[in-house]
Short mmCIF file of C-alpha atoms and ligand atoms in Angstrom, two decimals:
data_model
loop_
_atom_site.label_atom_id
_atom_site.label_comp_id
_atom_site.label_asym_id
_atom_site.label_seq_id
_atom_site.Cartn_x
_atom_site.Cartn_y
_atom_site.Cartn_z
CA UNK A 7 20.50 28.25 -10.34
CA UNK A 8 18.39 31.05 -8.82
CA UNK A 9 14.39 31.29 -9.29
CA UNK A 10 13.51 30.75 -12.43
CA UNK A 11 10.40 32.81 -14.37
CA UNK A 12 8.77 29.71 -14.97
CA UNK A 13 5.61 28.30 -13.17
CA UNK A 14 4.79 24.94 -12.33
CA UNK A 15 1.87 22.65 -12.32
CA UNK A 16 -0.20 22.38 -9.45
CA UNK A 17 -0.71 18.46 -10.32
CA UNK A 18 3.27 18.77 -9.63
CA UNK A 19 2.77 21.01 -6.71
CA UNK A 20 0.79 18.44 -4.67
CA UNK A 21 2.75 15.69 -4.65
CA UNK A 22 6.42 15.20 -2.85
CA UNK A 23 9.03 13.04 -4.72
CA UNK A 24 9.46 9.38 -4.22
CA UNK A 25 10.52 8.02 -1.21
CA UNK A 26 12.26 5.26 -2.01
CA UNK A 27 14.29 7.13 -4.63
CA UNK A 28 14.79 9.74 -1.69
CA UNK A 29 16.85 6.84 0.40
CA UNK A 30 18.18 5.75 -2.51
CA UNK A 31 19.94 9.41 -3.53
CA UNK A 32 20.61 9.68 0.51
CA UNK A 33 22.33 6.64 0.67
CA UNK A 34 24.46 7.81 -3.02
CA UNK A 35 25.39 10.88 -1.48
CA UNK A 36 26.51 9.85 2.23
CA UNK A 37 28.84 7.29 0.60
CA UNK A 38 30.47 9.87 -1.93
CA UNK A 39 30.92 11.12 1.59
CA UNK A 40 32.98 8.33 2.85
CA UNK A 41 30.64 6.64 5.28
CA UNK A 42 30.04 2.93 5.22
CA UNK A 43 26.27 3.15 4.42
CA UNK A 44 24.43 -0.52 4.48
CA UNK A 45 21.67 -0.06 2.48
CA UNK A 46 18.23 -2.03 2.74
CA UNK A 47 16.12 1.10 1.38
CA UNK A 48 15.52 0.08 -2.26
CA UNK A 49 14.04 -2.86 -3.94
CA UNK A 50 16.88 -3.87 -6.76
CA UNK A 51 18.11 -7.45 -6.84
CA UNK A 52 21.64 -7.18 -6.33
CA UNK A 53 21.79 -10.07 -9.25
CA UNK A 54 23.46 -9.96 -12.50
CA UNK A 55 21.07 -9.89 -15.32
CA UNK A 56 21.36 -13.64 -16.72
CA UNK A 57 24.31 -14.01 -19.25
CA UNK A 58 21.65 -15.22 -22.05
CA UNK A 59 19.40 -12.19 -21.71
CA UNK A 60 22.31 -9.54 -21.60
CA UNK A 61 23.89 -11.58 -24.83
CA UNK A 62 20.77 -11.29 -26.66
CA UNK A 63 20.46 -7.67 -26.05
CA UNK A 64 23.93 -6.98 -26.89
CA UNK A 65 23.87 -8.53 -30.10
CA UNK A 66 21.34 -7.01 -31.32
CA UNK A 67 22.83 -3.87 -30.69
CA UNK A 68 26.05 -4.69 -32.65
CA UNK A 69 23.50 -5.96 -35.38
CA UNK A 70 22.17 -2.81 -35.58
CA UNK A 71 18.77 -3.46 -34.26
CA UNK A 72 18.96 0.00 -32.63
CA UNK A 73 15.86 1.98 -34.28
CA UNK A 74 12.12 2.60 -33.20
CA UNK A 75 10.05 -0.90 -32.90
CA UNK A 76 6.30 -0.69 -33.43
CA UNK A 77 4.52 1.16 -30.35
CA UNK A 78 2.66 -1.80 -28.94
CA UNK A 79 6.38 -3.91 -28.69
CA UNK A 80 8.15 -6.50 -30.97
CA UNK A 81 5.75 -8.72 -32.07
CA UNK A 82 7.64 -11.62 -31.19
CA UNK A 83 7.81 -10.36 -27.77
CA UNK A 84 4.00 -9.65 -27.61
CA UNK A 85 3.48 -13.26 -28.27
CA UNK A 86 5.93 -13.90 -25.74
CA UNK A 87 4.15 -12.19 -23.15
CA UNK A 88 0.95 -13.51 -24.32
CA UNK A 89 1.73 -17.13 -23.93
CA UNK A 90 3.45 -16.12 -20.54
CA UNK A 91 0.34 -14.54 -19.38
CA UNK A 92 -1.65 -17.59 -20.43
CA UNK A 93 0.33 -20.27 -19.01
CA UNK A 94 1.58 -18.40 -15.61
CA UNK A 95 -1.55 -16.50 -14.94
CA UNK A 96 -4.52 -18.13 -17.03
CA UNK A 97 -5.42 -14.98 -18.62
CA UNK A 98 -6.60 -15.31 -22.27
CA UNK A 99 -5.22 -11.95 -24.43
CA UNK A 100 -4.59 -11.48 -28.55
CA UNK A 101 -1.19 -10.61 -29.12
CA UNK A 102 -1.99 -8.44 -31.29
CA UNK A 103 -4.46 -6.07 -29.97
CA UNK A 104 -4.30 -6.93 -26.33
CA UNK A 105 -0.80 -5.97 -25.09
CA UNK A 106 1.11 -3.14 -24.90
CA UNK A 107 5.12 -3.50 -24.03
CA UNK A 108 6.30 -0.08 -22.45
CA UNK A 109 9.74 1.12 -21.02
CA UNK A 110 9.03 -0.09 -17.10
CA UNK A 111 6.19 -1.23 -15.09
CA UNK A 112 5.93 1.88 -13.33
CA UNK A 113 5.25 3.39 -17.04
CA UNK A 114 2.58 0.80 -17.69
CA UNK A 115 1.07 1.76 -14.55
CA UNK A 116 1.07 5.44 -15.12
CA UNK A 117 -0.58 4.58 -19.09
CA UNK A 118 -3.16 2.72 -17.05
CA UNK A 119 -4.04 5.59 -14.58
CA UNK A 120 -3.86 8.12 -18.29
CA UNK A 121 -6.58 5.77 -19.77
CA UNK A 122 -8.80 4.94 -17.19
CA UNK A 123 -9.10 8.27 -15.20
CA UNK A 124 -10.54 11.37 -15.61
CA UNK A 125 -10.05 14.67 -13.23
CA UNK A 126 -12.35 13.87 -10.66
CA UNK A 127 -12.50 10.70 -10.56
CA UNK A 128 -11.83 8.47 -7.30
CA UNK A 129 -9.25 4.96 -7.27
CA UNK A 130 -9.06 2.81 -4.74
CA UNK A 131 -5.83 2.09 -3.10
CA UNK A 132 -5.32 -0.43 -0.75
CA UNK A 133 -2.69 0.95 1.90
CA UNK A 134 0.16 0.40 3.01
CA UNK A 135 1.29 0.60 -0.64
CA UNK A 136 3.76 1.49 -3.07
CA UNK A 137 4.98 4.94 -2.88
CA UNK A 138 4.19 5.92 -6.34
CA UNK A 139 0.49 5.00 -6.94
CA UNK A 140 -0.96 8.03 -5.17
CA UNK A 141 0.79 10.42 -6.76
CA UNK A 142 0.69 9.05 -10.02
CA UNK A 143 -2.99 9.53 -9.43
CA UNK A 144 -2.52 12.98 -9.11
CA UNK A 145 -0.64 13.45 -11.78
CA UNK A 146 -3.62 12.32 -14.21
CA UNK A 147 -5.94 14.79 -11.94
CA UNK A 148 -7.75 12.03 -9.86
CA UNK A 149 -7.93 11.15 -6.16
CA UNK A 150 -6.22 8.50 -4.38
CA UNK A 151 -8.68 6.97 -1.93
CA UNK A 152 -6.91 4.64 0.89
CA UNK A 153 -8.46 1.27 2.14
CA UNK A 154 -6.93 1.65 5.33
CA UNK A 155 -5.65 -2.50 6.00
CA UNK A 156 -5.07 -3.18 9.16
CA UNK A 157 -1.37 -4.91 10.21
CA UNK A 158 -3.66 -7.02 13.46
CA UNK A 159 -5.52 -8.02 10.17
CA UNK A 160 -2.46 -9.12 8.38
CA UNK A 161 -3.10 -6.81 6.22
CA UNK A 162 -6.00 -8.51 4.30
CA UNK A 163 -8.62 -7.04 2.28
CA UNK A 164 -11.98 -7.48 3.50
CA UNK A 165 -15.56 -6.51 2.13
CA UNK A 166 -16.03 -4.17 5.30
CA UNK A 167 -12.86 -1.93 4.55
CA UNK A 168 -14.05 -1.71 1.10
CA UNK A 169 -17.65 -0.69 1.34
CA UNK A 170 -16.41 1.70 3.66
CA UNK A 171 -13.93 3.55 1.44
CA UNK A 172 -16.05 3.30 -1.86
CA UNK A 173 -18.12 6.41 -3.31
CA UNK A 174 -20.10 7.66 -5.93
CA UNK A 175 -16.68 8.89 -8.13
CA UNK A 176 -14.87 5.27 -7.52
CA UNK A 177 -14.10 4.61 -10.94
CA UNK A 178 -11.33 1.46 -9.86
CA UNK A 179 -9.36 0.04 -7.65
CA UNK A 180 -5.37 -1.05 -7.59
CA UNK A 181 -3.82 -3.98 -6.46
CA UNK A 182 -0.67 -5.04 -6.06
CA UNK A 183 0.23 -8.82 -5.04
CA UNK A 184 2.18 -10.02 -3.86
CA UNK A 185 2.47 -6.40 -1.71
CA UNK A 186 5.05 -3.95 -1.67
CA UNK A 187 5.61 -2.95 1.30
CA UNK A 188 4.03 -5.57 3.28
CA UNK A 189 4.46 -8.99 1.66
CA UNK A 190 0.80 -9.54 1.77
CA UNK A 191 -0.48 -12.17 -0.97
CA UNK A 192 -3.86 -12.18 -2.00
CA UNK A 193 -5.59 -15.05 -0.79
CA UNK A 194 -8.64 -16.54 -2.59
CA UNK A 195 -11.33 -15.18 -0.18
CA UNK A 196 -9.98 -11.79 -0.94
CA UNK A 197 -9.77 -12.29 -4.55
CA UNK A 198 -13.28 -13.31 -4.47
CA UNK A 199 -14.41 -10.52 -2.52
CA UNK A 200 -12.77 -8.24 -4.39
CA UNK A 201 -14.18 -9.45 -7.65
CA UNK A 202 -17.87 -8.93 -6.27
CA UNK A 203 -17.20 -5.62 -5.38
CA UNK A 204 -15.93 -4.90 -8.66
CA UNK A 205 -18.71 -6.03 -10.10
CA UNK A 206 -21.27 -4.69 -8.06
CA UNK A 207 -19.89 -1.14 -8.44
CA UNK A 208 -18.28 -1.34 -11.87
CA UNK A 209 -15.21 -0.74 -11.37
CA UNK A 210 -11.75 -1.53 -13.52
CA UNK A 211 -9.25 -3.22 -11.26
CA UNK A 212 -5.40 -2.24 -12.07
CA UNK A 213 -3.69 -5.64 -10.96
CA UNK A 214 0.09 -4.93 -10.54
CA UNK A 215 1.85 -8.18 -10.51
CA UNK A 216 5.28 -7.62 -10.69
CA UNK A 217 6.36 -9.13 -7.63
CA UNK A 218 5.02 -12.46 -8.82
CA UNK A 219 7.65 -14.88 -8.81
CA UNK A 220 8.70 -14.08 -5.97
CA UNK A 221 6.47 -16.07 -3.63
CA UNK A 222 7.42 -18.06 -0.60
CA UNK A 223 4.50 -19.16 0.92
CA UNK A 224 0.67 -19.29 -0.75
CA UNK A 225 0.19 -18.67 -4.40
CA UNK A 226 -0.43 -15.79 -6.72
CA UNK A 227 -3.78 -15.14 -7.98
CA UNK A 228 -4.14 -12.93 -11.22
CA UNK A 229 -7.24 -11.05 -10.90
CA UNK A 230 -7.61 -11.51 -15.03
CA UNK A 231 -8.16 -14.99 -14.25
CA UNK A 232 -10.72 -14.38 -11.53
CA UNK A 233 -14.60 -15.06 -13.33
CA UNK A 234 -15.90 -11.90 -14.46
CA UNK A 235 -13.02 -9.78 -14.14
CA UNK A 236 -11.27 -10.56 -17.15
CA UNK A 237 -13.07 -7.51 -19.18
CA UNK A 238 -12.12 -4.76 -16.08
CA UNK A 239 -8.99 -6.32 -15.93
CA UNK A 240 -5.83 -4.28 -16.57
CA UNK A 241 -2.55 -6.52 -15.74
CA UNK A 242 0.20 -4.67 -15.47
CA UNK A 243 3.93 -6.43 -15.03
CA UNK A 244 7.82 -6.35 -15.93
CA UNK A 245 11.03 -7.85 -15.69
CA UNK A 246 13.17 -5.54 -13.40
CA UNK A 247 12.16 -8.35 -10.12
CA UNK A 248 11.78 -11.59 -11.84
CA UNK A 249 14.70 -11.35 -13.61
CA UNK A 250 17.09 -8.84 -11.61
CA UNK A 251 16.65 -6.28 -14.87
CA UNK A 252 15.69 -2.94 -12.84
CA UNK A 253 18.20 -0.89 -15.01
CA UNK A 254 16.70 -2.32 -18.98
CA UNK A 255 13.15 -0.45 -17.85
CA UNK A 256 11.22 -2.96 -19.30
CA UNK A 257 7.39 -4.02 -18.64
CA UNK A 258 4.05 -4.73 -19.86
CA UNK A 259 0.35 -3.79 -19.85
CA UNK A 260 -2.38 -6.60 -20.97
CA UNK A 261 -6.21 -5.80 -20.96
CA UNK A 262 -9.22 -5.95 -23.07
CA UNK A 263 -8.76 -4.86 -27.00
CA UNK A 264 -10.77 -1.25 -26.50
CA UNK A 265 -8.85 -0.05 -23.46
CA UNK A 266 -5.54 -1.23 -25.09
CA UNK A 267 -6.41 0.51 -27.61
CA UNK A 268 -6.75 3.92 -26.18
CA UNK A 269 -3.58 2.97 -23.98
CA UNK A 270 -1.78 2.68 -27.39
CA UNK A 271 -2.64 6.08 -27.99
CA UNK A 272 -1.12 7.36 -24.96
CA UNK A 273 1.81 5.51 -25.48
CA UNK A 274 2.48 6.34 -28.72
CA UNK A 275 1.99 10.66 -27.73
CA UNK A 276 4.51 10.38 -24.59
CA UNK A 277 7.11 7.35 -25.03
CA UNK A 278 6.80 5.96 -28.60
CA UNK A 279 8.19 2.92 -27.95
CA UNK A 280 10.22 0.48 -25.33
CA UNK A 281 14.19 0.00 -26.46
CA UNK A 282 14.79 -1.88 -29.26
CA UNK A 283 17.63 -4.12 -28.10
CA UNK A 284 15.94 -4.05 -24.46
CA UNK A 285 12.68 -5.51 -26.25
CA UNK A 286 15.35 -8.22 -27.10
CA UNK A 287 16.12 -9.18 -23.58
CA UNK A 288 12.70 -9.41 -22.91
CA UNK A 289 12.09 -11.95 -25.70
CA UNK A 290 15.32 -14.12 -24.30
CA UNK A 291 13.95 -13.63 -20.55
CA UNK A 292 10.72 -15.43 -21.04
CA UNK A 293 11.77 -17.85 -24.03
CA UNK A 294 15.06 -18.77 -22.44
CA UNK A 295 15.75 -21.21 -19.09
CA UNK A 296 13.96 -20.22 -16.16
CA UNK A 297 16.59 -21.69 -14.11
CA UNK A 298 17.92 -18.19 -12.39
CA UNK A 299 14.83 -17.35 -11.34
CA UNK A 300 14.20 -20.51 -9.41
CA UNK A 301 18.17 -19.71 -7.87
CA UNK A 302 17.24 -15.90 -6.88
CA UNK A 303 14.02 -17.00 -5.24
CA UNK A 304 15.89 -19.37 -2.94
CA UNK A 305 18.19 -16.70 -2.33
CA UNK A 306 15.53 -14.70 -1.26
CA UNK A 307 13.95 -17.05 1.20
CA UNK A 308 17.40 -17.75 2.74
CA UNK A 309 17.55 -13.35 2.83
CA UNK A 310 14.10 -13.92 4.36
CA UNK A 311 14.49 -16.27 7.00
CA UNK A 312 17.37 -14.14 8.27
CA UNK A 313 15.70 -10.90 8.09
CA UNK A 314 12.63 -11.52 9.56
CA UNK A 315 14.85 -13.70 12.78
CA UNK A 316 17.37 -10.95 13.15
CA UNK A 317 14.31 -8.34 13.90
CA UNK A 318 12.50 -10.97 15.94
CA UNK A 319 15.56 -10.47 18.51
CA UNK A 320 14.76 -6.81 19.00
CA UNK A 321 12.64 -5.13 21.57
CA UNK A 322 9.63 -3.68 20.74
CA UNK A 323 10.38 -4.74 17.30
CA UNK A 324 7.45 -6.96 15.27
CA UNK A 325 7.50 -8.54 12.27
CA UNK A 326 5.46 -10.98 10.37
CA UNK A 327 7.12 -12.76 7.94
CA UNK A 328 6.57 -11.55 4.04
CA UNK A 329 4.36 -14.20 1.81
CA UNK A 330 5.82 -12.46 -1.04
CA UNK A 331 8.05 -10.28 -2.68
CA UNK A 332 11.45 -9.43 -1.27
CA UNK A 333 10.61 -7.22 1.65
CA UNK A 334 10.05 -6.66 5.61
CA UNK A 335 7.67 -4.39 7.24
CA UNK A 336 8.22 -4.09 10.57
CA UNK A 337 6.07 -2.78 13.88
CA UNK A 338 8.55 -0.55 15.36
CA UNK A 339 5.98 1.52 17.31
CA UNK A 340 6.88 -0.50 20.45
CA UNK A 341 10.63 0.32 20.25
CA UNK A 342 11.01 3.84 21.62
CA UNK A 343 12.23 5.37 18.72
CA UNK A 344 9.56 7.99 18.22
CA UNK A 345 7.97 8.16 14.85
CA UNK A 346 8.77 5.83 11.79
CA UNK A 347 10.56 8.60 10.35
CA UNK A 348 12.71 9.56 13.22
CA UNK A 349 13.54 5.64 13.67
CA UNK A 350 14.94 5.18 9.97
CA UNK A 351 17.06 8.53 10.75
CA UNK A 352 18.23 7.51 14.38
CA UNK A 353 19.38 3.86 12.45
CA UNK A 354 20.58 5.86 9.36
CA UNK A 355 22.81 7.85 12.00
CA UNK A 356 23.54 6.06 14.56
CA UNK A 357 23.68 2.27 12.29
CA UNK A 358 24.74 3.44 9.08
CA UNK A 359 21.81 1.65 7.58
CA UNK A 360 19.11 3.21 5.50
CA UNK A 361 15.69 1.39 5.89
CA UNK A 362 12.41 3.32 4.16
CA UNK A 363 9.92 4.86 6.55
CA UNK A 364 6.76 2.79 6.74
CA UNK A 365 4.38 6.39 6.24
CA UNK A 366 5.82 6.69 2.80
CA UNK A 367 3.46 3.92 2.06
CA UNK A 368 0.12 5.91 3.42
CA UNK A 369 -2.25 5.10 5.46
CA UNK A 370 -1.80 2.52 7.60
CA UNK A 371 2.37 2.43 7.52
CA UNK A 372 2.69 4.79 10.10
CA UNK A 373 5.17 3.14 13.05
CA UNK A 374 6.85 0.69 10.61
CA UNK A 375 10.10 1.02 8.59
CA UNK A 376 10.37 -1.33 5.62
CA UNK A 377 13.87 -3.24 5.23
CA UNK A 378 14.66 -5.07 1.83
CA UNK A 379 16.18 -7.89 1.34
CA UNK A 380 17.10 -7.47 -2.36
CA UNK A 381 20.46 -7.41 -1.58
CA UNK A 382 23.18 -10.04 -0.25
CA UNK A 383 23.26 -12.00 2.92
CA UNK A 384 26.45 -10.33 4.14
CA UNK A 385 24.96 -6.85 3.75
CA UNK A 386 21.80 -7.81 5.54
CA UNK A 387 23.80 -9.96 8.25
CA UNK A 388 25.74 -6.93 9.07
CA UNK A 389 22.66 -4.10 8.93
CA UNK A 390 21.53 -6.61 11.62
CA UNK A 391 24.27 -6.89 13.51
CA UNK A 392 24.39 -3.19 13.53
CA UNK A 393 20.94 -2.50 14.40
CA UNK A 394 21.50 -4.91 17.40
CA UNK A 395 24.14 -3.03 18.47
CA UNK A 396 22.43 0.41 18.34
CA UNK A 397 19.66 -0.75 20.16
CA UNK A 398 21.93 -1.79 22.74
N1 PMP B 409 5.18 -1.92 -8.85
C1 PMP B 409 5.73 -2.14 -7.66
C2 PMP B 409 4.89 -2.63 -6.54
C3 PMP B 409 7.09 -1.90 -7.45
O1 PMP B 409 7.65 -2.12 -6.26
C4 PMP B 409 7.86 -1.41 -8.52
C5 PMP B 409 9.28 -1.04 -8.25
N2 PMP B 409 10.18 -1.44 -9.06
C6 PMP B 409 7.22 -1.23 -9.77
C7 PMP B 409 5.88 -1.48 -9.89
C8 PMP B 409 7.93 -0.70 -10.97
O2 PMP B 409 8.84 -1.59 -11.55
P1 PMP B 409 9.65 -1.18 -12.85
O3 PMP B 409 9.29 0.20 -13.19
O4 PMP B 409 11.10 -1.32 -12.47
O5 PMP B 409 9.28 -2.13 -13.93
N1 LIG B 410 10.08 -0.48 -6.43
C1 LIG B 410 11.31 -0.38 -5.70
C2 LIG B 410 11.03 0.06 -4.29
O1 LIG B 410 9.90 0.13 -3.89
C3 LIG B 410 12.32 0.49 -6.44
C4 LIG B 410 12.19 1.98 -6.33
C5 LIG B 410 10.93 2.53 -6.95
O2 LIG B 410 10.75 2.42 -8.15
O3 LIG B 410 10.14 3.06 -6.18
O4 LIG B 410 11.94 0.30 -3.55
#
């Protein structure tokens, strides 16, 4: 379609589009194309959702459970989540005024950002990070700030990098562990760090947990749970990595009864409600066995081990192996392959695999690619064998 006579935002007009979603679409379209794309861009389990959850789901559809729930979830799922939240993570919420069930994690992240930020107003973001937590930043009018970690620091948050980035409009602070991209879990000393600075400047923390199954090494640490960070405490998680249910859009936001309660109000205006039936899965996934869970984790330490070997073999190539979540993040500064940008193209071209440039994730990313291992063994044993080759 030619130019249209409409304008757009400038909230719109300063951010780019996701990056991960942009090697996603890539890798769509040069396979409609005929080429044998491997792809380790995105971060889907390749994992069926677990027969009991998609039964449960399904039923309800043909039972007719297909109309609007009430806007904070299914009660029975609330409590769910509520006794999940309690017994995984130690964090003490009312069902009924304290969580909020919303269509995706990345939508209970955005509601957070809505209700705790006002144009003008400075978060924290510890980088490298997700792609989308600057920009949904902007899109409620406030400013990303980076904590710059450092990779010779293993990416740890320290008290230094934080009283350095802090000002008079820092208002909170995200985190995300276990990290996407890096792998990073947050270790005690951090957590406690983090708390006092919290405290000391008032700040709300947004703790984005979804990656926290998926653990191999260390353990997760809710920042809910940590003393006196309960009441600035928004937890935010889902079930798209835990349970390999990326397509149901399905996730939660917990937090003290007055900010849940203006959340609710957000939600209500822009989504209504999560799906029905979906809300169903949900209530099967954390009621039902646990036991494919404990099976994809394996899977992904096995995925692991042979990611992070496979890029120990290449020149120039560095990689410390992931604590957490189901992803590598490589040094490829010393491989003479210019820019992180122009190394996932010359692989992309010259491979056929599709990795996501490490500056995607900010500050701090620069001269890294990230490679996931959400997908199988034979896909990743191949990607390798194929980046071996082209550096040959
Ligand atoms: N947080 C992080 C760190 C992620 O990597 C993702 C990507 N799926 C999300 C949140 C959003 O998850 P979803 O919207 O699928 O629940
Ligand atoms: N979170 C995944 C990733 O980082 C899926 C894509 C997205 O939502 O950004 O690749």
């Amino acid at each position: 379609m030619r130019a249209s006579r409409i304008r757009t935002s400038q909230r719109l007009a300063g951010i780019g589009g996701s990056a991960t979603y942009a090697v996603h679409d890539l890798v769509q379209s040069m396979r409609a194309e005929g080429k044998a794309v491997l792809d380790l861009g995105g971060g889907d389990p390749d994992f069926p959702t677990a027969e009991h959850i998609a039964a449960a789901a399904a039923d309800s559809v043909h039972a007719g459970f297909t109309h609007y729930t009430p806007s904070r979830g299914l009660p029975e799922l609330r409590t769910a989540i509520s006794e999940k939240l309690l017994d995984d993570n130690r964090i003490s919420t009312d069902p009924g005024t304290d969580v909020i069930v919303t269509p995706s994690a990345k939508y209970a992240l955005f509601l957070a950002l809505t209700t705790i930020l006002d144009p003008g107003d400075d978060i924290l973001i510890p980088t490298p990070s997700w792609v989308s937590y600057a920009s949904m930043a902007h899109l409620v009018g406030a400013r990303p700030v980076s904590v710059p970690l450092r990779a010779d620091g293993g990416f740890r948050l320290t008290r230094k990098l934080l009283d350095a980035a802090v000002g008079p409009r820092t208002r909170a602070i995200l985190i995300n562990t276990p990290n996407n991209p890096t792998g990073h879990v947050l270790d005690e000393q951090e957590a406690t760090d983090l708390a006092a600075f919290a405290i000391e400047h008032d700040l709300a923390i947004v703790a984005d947990e979804i990656y926290e199954k998926i653990i191999y090494r260390g353990r997760h640490i809710s920042m809910a749970a940590v003393p006196g960070c309960a009441e600035r405490t928004l937890t935010v998680n889902g079930f798209s990595k835990a349970y390999a249910m990326t397509g149901w859009r399905l996730g939660y936001i917990a937090g003290p009864t007055d900010v849940i309660t203006e959340v609710l109000k957000a939600a209500q205006h822009t989504v209504g409600c999560a799906g029905s039936f979906v809300q169903q899965g949900g209530i099967a996934a954390l009621t039902g066995p646990q036991g494919d869970l404990l099976r994809m984790v394996d899977e992904y330490a096995a995925r692991r081990t042979m990611i992070v070997e496979g890029l120990a073999a290449l020149p120039g190539v560095t990689c410390t192996p992931p604590d957490g979540a189901f992803y590598a993040f490589a040094d490829i500064s010393g491989a003479g392959r210019g820019s992180d940008t122009e190394f996932a193209e010359w692989l992309l071209t010259t491979a056929g695999v599709a990795v996501t440039p490490g500056s995607a994730f900010g500050e701090g990313g620069e001269g890294h690619v990230r490679l996931s291992f959400s997908g199988p063994q034979d896909v990743i044993k191949e990607a390798l064998e194929r980046i071996a080759d082209a550096f040959r």
